[in-house]
Coordinates of C-alpha atoms and ligand atoms in Angstrom, one line a residue:
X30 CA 21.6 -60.4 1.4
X31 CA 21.6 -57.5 3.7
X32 CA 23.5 -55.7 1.8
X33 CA 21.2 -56.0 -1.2
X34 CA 18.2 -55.3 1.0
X35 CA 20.1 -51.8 2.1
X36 CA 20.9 -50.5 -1.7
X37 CA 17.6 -51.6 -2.6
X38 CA 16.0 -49.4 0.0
X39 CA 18.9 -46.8 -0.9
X40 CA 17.5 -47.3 -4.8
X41 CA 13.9 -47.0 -3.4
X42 CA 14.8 -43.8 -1.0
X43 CA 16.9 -42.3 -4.2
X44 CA 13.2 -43.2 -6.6
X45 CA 11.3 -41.7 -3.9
X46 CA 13.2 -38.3 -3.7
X47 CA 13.2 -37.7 -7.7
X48 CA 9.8 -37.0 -9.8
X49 CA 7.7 -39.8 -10.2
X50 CA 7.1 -38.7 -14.1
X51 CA 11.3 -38.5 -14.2
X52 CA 10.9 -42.4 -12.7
X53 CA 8.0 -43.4 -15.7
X54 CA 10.0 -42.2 -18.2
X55 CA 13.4 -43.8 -17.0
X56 CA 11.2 -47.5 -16.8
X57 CA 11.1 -47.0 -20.4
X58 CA 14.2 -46.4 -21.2
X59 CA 16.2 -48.7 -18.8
X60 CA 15.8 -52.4 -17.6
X61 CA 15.0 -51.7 -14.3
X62 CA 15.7 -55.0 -13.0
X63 CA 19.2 -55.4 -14.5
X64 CA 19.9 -51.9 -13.4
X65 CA 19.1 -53.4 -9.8
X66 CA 21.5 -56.5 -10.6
X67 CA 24.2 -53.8 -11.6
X68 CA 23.3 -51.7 -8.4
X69 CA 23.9 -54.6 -6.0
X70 CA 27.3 -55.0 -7.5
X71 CA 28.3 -51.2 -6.3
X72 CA 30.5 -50.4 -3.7
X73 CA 29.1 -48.5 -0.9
X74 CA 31.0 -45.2 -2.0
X75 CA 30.1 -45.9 -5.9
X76 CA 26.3 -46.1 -5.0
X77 CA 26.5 -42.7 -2.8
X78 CA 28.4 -41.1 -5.7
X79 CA 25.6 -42.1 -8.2
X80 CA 22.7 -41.0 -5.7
X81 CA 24.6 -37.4 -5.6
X82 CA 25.1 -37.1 -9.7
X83 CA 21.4 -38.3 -10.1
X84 CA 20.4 -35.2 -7.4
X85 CA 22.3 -32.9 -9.2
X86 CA 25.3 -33.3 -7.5
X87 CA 23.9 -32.8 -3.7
X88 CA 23.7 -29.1 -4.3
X89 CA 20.5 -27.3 -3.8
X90 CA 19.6 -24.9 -6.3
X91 CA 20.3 -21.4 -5.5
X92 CA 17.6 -19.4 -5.8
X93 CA 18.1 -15.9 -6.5
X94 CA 16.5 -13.1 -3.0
X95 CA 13.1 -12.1 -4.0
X96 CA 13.8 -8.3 -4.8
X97 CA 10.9 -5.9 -6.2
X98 CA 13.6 -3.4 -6.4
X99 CA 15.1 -4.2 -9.3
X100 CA 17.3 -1.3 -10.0
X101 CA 18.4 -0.8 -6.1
X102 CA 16.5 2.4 -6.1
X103 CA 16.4 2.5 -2.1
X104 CA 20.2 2.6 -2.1
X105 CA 20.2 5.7 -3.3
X106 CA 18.6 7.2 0.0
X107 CA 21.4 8.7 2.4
X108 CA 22.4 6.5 4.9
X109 CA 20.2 8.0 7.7
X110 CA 17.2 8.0 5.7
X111 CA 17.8 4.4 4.6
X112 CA 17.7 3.0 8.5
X113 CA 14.5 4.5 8.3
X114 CA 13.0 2.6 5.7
X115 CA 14.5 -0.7 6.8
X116 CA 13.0 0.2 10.1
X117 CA 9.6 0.8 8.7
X118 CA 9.8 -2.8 6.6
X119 CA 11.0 -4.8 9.3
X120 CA 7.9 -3.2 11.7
X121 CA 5.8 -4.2 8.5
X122 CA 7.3 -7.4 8.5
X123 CA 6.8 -8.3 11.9
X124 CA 3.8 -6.5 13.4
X125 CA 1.6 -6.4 10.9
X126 CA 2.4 -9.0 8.6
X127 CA 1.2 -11.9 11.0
X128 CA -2.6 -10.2 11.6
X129 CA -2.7 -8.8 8.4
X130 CA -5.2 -11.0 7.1
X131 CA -7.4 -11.4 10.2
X132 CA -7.9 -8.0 10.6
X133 CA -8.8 -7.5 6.9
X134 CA -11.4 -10.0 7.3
X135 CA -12.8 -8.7 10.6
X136 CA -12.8 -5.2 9.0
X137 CA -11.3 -4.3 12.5
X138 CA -8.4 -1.5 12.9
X139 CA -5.9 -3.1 15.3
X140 CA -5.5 -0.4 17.6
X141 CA -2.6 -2.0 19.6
X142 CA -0.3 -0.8 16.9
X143 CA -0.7 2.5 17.2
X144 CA 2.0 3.3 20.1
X145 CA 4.0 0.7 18.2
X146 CA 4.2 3.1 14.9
X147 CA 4.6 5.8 17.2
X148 CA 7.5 4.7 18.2
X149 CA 8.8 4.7 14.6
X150 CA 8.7 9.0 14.5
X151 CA 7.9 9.0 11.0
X152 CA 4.4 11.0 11.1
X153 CA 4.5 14.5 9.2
X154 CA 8.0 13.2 8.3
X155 CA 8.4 16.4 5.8
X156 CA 7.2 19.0 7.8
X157 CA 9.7 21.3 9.6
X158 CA 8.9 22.2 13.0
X159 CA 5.9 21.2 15.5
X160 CA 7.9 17.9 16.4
X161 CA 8.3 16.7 13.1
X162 CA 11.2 15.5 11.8
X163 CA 11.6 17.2 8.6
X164 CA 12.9 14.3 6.0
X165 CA 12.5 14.2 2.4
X166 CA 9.6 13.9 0.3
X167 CA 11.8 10.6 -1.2
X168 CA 12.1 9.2 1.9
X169 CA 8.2 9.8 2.6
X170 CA 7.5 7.7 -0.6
X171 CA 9.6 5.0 0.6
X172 CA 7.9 5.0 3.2
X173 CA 4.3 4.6 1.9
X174 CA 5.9 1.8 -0.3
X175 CA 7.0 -0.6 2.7
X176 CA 3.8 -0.2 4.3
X177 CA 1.8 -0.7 1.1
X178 CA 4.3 -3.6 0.0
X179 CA 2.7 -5.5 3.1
X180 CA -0.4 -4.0 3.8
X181 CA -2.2 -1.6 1.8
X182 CA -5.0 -0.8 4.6
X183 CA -2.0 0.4 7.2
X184 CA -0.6 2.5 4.3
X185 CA -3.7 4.4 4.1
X186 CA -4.5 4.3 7.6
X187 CA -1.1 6.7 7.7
X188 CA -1.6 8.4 5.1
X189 CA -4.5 10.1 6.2
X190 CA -3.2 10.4 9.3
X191 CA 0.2 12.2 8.3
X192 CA -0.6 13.5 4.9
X193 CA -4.6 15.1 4.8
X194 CA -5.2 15.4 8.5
X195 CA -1.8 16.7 9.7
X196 CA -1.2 17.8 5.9
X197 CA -4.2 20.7 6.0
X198 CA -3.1 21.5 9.6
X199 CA 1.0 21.9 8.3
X200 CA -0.5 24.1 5.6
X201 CA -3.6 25.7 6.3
X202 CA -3.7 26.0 10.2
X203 CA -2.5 29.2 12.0
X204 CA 0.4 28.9 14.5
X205 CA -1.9 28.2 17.3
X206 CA -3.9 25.6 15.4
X207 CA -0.3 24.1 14.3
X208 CA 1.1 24.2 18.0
X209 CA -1.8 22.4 19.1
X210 CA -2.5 19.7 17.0
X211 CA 0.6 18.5 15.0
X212 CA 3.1 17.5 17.8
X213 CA 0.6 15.1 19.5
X214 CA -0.4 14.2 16.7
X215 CA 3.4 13.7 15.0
X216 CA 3.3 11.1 17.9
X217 CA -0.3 9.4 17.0
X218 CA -1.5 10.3 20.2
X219 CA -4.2 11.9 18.4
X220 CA -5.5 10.5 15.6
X221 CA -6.9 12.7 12.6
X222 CA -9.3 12.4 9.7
X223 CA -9.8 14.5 6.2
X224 CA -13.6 14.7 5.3
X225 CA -13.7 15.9 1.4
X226 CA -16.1 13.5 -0.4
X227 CA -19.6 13.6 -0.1
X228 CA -22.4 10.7 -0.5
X229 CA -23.4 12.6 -3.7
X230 CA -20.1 14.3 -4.4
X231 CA -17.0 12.5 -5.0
X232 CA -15.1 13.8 -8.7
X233 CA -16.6 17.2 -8.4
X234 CA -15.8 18.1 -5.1
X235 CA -13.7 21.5 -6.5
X236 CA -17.5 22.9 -7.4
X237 CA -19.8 21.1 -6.1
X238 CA -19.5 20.8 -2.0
X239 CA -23.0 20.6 -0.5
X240 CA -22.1 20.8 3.2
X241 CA -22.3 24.1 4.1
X242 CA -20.9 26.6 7.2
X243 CA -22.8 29.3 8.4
X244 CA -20.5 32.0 10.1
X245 CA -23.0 32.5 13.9
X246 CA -20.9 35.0 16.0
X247 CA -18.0 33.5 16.9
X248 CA -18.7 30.2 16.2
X249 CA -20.3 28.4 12.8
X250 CA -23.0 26.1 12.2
X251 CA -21.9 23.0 9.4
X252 CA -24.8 20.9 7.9
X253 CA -24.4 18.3 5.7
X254 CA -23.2 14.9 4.7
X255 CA -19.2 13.5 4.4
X256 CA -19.1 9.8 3.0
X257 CA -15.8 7.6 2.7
X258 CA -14.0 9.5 5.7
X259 CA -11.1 7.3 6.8
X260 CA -9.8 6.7 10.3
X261 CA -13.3 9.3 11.4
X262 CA -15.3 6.4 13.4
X263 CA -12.4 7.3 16.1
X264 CA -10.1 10.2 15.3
X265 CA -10.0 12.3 17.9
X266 CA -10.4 15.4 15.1
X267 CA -11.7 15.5 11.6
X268 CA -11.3 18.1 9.2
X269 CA -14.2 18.8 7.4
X270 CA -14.6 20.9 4.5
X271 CA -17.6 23.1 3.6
X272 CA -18.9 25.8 1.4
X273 CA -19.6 29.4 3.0
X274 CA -23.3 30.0 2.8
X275 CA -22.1 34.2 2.6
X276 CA -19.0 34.2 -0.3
X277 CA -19.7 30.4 -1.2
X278 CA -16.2 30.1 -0.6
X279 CA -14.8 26.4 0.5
X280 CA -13.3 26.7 4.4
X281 CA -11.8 24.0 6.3
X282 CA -12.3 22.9 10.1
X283 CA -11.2 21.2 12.8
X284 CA -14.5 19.3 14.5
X285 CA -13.9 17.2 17.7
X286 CA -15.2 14.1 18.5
X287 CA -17.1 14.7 21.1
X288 CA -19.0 17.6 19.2
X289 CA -22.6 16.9 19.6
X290 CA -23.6 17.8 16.1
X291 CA -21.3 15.4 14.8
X292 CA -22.1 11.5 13.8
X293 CA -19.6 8.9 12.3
X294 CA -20.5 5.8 11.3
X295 CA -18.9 3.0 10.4
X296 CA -19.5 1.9 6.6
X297 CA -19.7 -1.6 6.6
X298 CA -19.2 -4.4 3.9
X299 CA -16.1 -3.2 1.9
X300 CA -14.3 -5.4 0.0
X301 CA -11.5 -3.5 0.0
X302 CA -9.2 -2.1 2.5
X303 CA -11.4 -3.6 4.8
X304 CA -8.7 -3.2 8.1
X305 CA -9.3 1.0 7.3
X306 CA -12.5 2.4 8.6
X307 CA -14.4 4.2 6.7
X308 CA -17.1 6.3 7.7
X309 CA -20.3 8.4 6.9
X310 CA -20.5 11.4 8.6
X311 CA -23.5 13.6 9.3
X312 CA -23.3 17.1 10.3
X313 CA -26.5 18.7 12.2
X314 CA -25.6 21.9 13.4
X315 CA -22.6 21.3 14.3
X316 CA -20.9 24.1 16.2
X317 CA -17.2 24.8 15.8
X318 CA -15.6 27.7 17.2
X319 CA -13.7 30.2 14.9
X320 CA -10.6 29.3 16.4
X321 CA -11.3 25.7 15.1
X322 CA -11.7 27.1 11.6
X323 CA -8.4 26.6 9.5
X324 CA -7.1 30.2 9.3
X325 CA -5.5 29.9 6.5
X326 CA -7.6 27.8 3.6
X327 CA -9.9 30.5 2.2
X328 CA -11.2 28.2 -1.4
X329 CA -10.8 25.1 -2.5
X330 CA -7.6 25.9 -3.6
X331 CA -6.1 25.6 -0.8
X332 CA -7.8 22.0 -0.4
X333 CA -5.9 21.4 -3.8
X334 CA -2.3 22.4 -2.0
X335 CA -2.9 19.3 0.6
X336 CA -4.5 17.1 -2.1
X337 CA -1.2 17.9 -4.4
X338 CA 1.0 16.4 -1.7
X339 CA -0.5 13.5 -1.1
X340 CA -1.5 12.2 -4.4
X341 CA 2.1 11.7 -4.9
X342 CA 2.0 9.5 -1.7
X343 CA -0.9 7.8 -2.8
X344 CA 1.1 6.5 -6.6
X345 CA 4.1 6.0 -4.1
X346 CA 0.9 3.3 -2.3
X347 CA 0.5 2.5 -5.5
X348 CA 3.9 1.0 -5.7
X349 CA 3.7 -0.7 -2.7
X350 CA 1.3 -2.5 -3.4
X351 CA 2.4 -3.8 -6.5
X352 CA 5.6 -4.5 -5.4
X353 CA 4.1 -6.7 -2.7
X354 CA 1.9 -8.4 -4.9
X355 CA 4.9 -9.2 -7.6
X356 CA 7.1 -10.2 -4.5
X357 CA 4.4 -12.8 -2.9
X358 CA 3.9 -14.4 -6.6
X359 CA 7.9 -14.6 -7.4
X360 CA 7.9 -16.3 -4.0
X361 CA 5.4 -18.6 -4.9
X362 CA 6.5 -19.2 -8.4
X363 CA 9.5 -21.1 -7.0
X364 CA 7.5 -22.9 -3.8
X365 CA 5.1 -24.3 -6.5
X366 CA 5.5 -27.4 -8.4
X367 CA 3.6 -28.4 -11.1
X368 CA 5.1 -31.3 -14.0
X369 CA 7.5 -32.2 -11.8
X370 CA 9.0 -28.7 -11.9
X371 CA 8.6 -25.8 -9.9
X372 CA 6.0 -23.2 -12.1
X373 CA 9.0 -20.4 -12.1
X374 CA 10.6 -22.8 -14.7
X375 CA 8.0 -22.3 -17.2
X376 CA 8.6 -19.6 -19.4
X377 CA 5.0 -18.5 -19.6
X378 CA 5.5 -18.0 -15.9
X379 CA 8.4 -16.0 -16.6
X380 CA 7.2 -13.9 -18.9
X381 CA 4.3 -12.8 -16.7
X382 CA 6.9 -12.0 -14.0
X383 CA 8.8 -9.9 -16.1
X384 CA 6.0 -8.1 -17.4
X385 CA 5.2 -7.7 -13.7
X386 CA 8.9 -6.2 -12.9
X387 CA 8.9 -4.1 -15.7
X388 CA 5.8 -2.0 -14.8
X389 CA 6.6 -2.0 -11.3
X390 CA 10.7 -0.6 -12.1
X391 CA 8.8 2.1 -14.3
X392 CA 6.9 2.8 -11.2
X393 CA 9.4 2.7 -9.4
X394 CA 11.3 5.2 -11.1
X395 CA 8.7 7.5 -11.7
X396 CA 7.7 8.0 -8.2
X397 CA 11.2 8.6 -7.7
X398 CA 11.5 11.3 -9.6
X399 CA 8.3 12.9 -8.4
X400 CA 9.6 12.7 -4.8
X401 CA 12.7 14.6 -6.1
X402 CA 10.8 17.1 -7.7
X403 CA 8.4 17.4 -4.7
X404 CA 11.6 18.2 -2.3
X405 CA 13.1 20.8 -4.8
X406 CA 9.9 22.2 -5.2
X407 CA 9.1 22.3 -8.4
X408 CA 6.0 19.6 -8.2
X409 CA 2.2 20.7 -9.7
X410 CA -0.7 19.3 -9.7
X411 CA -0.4 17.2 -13.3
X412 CA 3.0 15.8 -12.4
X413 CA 1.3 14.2 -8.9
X414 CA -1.9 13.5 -11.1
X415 CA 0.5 11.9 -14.4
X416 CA 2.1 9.3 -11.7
X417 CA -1.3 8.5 -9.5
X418 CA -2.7 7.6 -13.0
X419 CA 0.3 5.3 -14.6
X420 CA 1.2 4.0 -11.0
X421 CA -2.4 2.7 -10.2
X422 CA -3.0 1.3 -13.6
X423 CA 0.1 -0.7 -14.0
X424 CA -0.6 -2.0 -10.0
X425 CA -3.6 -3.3 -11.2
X426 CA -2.3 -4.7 -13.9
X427 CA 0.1 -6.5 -11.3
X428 CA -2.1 -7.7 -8.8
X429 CA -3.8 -9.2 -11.3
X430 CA -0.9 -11.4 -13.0
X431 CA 0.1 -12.3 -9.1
X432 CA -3.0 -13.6 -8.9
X433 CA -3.1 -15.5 -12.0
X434 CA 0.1 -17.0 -10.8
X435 CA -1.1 -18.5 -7.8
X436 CA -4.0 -20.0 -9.2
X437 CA -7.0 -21.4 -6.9
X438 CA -4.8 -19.9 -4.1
X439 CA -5.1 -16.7 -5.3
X440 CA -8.3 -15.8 -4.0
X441 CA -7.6 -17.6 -0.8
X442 CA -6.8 -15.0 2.2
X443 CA -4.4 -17.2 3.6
X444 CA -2.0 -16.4 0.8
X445 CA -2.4 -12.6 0.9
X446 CA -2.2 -11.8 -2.6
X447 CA -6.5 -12.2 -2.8
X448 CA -5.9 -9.3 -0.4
X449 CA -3.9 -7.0 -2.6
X450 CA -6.3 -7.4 -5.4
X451 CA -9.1 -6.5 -3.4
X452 CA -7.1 -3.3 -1.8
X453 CA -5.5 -1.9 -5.2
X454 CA -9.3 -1.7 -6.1
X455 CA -9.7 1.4 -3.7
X456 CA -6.0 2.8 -4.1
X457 CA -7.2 3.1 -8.0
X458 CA -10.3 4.9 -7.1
X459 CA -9.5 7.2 -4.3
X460 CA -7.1 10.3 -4.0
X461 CA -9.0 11.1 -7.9
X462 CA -10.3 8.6 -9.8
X463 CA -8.6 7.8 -13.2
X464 CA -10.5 10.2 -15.6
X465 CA -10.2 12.9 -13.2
X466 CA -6.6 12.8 -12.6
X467 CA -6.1 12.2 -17.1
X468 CA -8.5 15.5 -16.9
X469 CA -5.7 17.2 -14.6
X470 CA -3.1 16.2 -16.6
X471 CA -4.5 16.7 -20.0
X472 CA -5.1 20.2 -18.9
X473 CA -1.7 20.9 -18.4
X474 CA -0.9 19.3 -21.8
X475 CA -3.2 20.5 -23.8
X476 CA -4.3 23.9 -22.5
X477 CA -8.0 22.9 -22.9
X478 CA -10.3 21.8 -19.7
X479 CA -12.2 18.8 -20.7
X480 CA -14.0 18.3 -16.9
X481 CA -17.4 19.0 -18.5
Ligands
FAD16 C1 -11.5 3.2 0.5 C2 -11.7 4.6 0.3 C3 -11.2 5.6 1.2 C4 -11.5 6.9 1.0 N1 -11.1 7.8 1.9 C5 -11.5 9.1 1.8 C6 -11.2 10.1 2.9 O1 -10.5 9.7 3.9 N2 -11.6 11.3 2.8 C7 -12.3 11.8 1.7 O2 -12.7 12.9 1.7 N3 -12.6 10.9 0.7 C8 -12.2 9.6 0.7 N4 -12.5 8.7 -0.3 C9 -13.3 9.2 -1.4 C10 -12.6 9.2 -2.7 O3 -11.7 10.2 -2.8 C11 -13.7 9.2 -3.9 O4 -14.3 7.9 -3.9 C12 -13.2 9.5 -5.2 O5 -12.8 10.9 -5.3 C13 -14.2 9.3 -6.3 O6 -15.4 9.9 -6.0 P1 -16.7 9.0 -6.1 O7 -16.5 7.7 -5.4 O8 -17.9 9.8 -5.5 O9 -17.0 8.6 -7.6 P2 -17.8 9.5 -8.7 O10 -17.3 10.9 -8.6 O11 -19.2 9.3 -8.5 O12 -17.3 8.9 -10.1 C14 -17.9 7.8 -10.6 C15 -17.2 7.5 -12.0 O13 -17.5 8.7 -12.9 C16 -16.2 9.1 -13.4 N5 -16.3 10.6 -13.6 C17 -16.8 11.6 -12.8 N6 -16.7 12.8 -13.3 C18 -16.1 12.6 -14.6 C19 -15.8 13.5 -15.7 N7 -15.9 14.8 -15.6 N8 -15.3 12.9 -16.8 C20 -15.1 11.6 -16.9 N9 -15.4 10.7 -15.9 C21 -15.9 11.2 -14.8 C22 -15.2 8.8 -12.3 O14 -13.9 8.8 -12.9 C23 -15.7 7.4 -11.9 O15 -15.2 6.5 -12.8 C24 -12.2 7.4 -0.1 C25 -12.7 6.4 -1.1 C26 -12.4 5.1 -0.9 C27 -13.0 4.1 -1.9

């Protein structure tokens, strides 16, 4: 009798530990109660056998490493610039993954990480000189991409920092300017901003600056308004670019913090990229030395070389954040269970995920090539322009069928991917919106300017 008790619990354990629908349908099929007669016949070993075939032999299925790079294109970074990249994802993975979310939704930068990253020495990674380690433009992307992959705010947070702040120092500060900002700031000890956009000028910032500089012996006065400016509620310098009241001529400078004519504050309410802060700054008479002027960015053309650098960054973000997104939801897809199954074993499922893989390896291959072209040289503005277009469409595009695939979840912070959808919202706006990067492009293709 004991014995029957025991295999009747082992039946019950057995029932418990398959689907319940599996169970309905086997009632139907099988006289449950003679099965149990049979059952108490079976040898101790017999029964344990039978509990393994039923199980699927006692062998968990294998489930295949989630892996957004489908084609191994990080293997083909040399091995030194590899490290690098595994360092930067396992930073990601530890020191910002776990307050990722709460510092989204306090819209709060977490400071603390800032000696953290430092420690990293991947700021102005591609500049030579200055305290900068002079890497590849590929390894740069890669870069972007980790950080993006797990959050999309820190990505930009260093992008302005590295690329446009450090970017128009690299390329149109003098050697004094240069000696005295990038190595401290290759280290993050000081922090920089890049003020472009305007409350009323965003896509036609080429033509239409309204801040202006007055040239005032050896200083100049800058008036005006800069909206969107990330990192500027405390960088310790912004650059600011204004149009020369005398040759109307666009000119770069370096404005302090502590400058009294100069206000940043906080623009509140995002709903995307909430961790970054954004800010409005106001320019009343602002007095910044000559010295502070960027020597060498005489027009707008100059802003254009820094923007052309780190649009290709920004697709690279791009990436990243698709590649997160498609990595959280192919994660999910196999934690999930639905009809008994988990939902990765439906092939609607599928097919979303493999739509999802597709655009991102195109991405992924693109950017690639951009970088390569970037570090040989032979980059213009409608290549960066071709890939910040494709890249941000098709993360949209991403972030949108992860989300689909985690249903209600989905727009639940806990699971990060509600973040990611939120976040690729900016990434596809700033840097050039759509139409004005197409414009660039279709330029270059068809010889005709189409901006008005
Ligand atoms: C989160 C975030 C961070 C940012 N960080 C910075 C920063 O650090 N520094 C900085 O300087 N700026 C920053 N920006 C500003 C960003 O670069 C601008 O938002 C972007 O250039 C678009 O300008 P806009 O928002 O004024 O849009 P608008 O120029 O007003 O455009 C509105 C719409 O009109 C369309 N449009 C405009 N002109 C044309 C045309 N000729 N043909 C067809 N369509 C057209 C646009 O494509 C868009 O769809 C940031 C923006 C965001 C959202």
């Amino acid at each position: 009798m004991k014995d029957l008790l025991k295999k009747i619990s082992g039946i019950r354990q057995l029932l418990g530990s398959v689907d319940l629908d599996q169970v309905a349908k086997l009632s139907q099929k099988v006289d449950l109660p003679k099965m149990v007669g049979l059952v108490s016949k079976m040898s101790e070993e017999d029964l344990s056998k039978m509990m393994g075939m039923l199980k699927g032999g006692g062998k968990p299925k294998e489930i295949p490493p989630v892996n957004g790079d489908f084609y191994e294109l990080g293997k083909m970074l040399p091995h030194h610039e590899r490290e690098i990249q595994l360092r930067v994802r396992e930073f990601m993975e530890t020191e910002i993954k776990p307050i990722a979310n709460d510092y989204w939704n306090r819209a709060e930068f977490p400071m603390h990480i800032i000696p953290k990253m430092a420690e990293l020495d991947i700021a102005g990674l591609t500049y030579q000189g200055y305290g900068c380690p002079g890497h590849s433009a590929l390894l740069e992307g890669f870069i972007a991409m980790e950080m993006a992959r797990v959050d999309t705010s820190i990505s930009t947070f260093f992008g302005v920092q590295s690329g446009l702040a450090m970017g128009s120092v690299y390329l149109c500060g003098s050697e004094d300017q240069k000696r005295e900002w990038l190595p401290s700031m290759q280290r993050l000890e000081k922090i920089g901003a890049f003020g472009l956009t305007e409350p009323e000028v965003g896509s036609g910032v080429a033509g239409g600056l309204t801040t202006t500089c007055k040239r005032n012996g050896d200083s100049w006065l800058l008036n005006g308004q800069k909206k969107w400016i990330g990192n500027a509620t405390f960088s310790d310098m912004t650059v600011i670019w204004a149009r020369d009241l005398d040759d109307n001529q666009v000119k770069g400078f370096i404005v302090r913090k502590d400058n009294p004519g100069f206000l940043a504050e906080k623009l509140k309410d995002k709903m995307a990229l909430r961790t970054v802060q954004n800010a409005l700054i106001t320019l009343t008479n602002c007095e910044v030395p000559e010295n502070d002027r960027l020597q060498n960015a005489n027009s707008f053309k100059d802003t254009a070389k820094v923007l052309r650098m780190t649009r290709a960054g920004v697709a690279w973000q791009a990436v990243g954040c698709g590649r997160g997104a498609y990595e959280l939801a192919l994660a999910y897809t196999n934690e999930r269970k639905q009809f008994g199954r988990p939902i990765a074993s439906f092939q609607l499922v599928q097919d979303l995920l493999v739509t999802m893989l597709g655009d991102l390896t195109a991405m992924q291959t693109m950017v690639f090539r951009l970088s390569q072209m970037q570090d040989s040289d032979e980059l213009l503005d409608e290549h960066a322009s071709l890939a910040k277009v494709f890249c941000t469409l098709r993360m949209r595009s991403i972030v949108d069928h992860a989300r689909e695939l985690f249903g209600g979840n989905g727009i639940l912070l806990q699971h990060d991917i509600a973040r990611f959808v939120a976040d690729a919202e900016a990434v596809y706006s700033y840097e050039g919106t759509k139409e004005i990067n197409s414009l660039i492009v279709g330029r270059a293709i068809t010889g005709h300017s189409a901006f008005v």
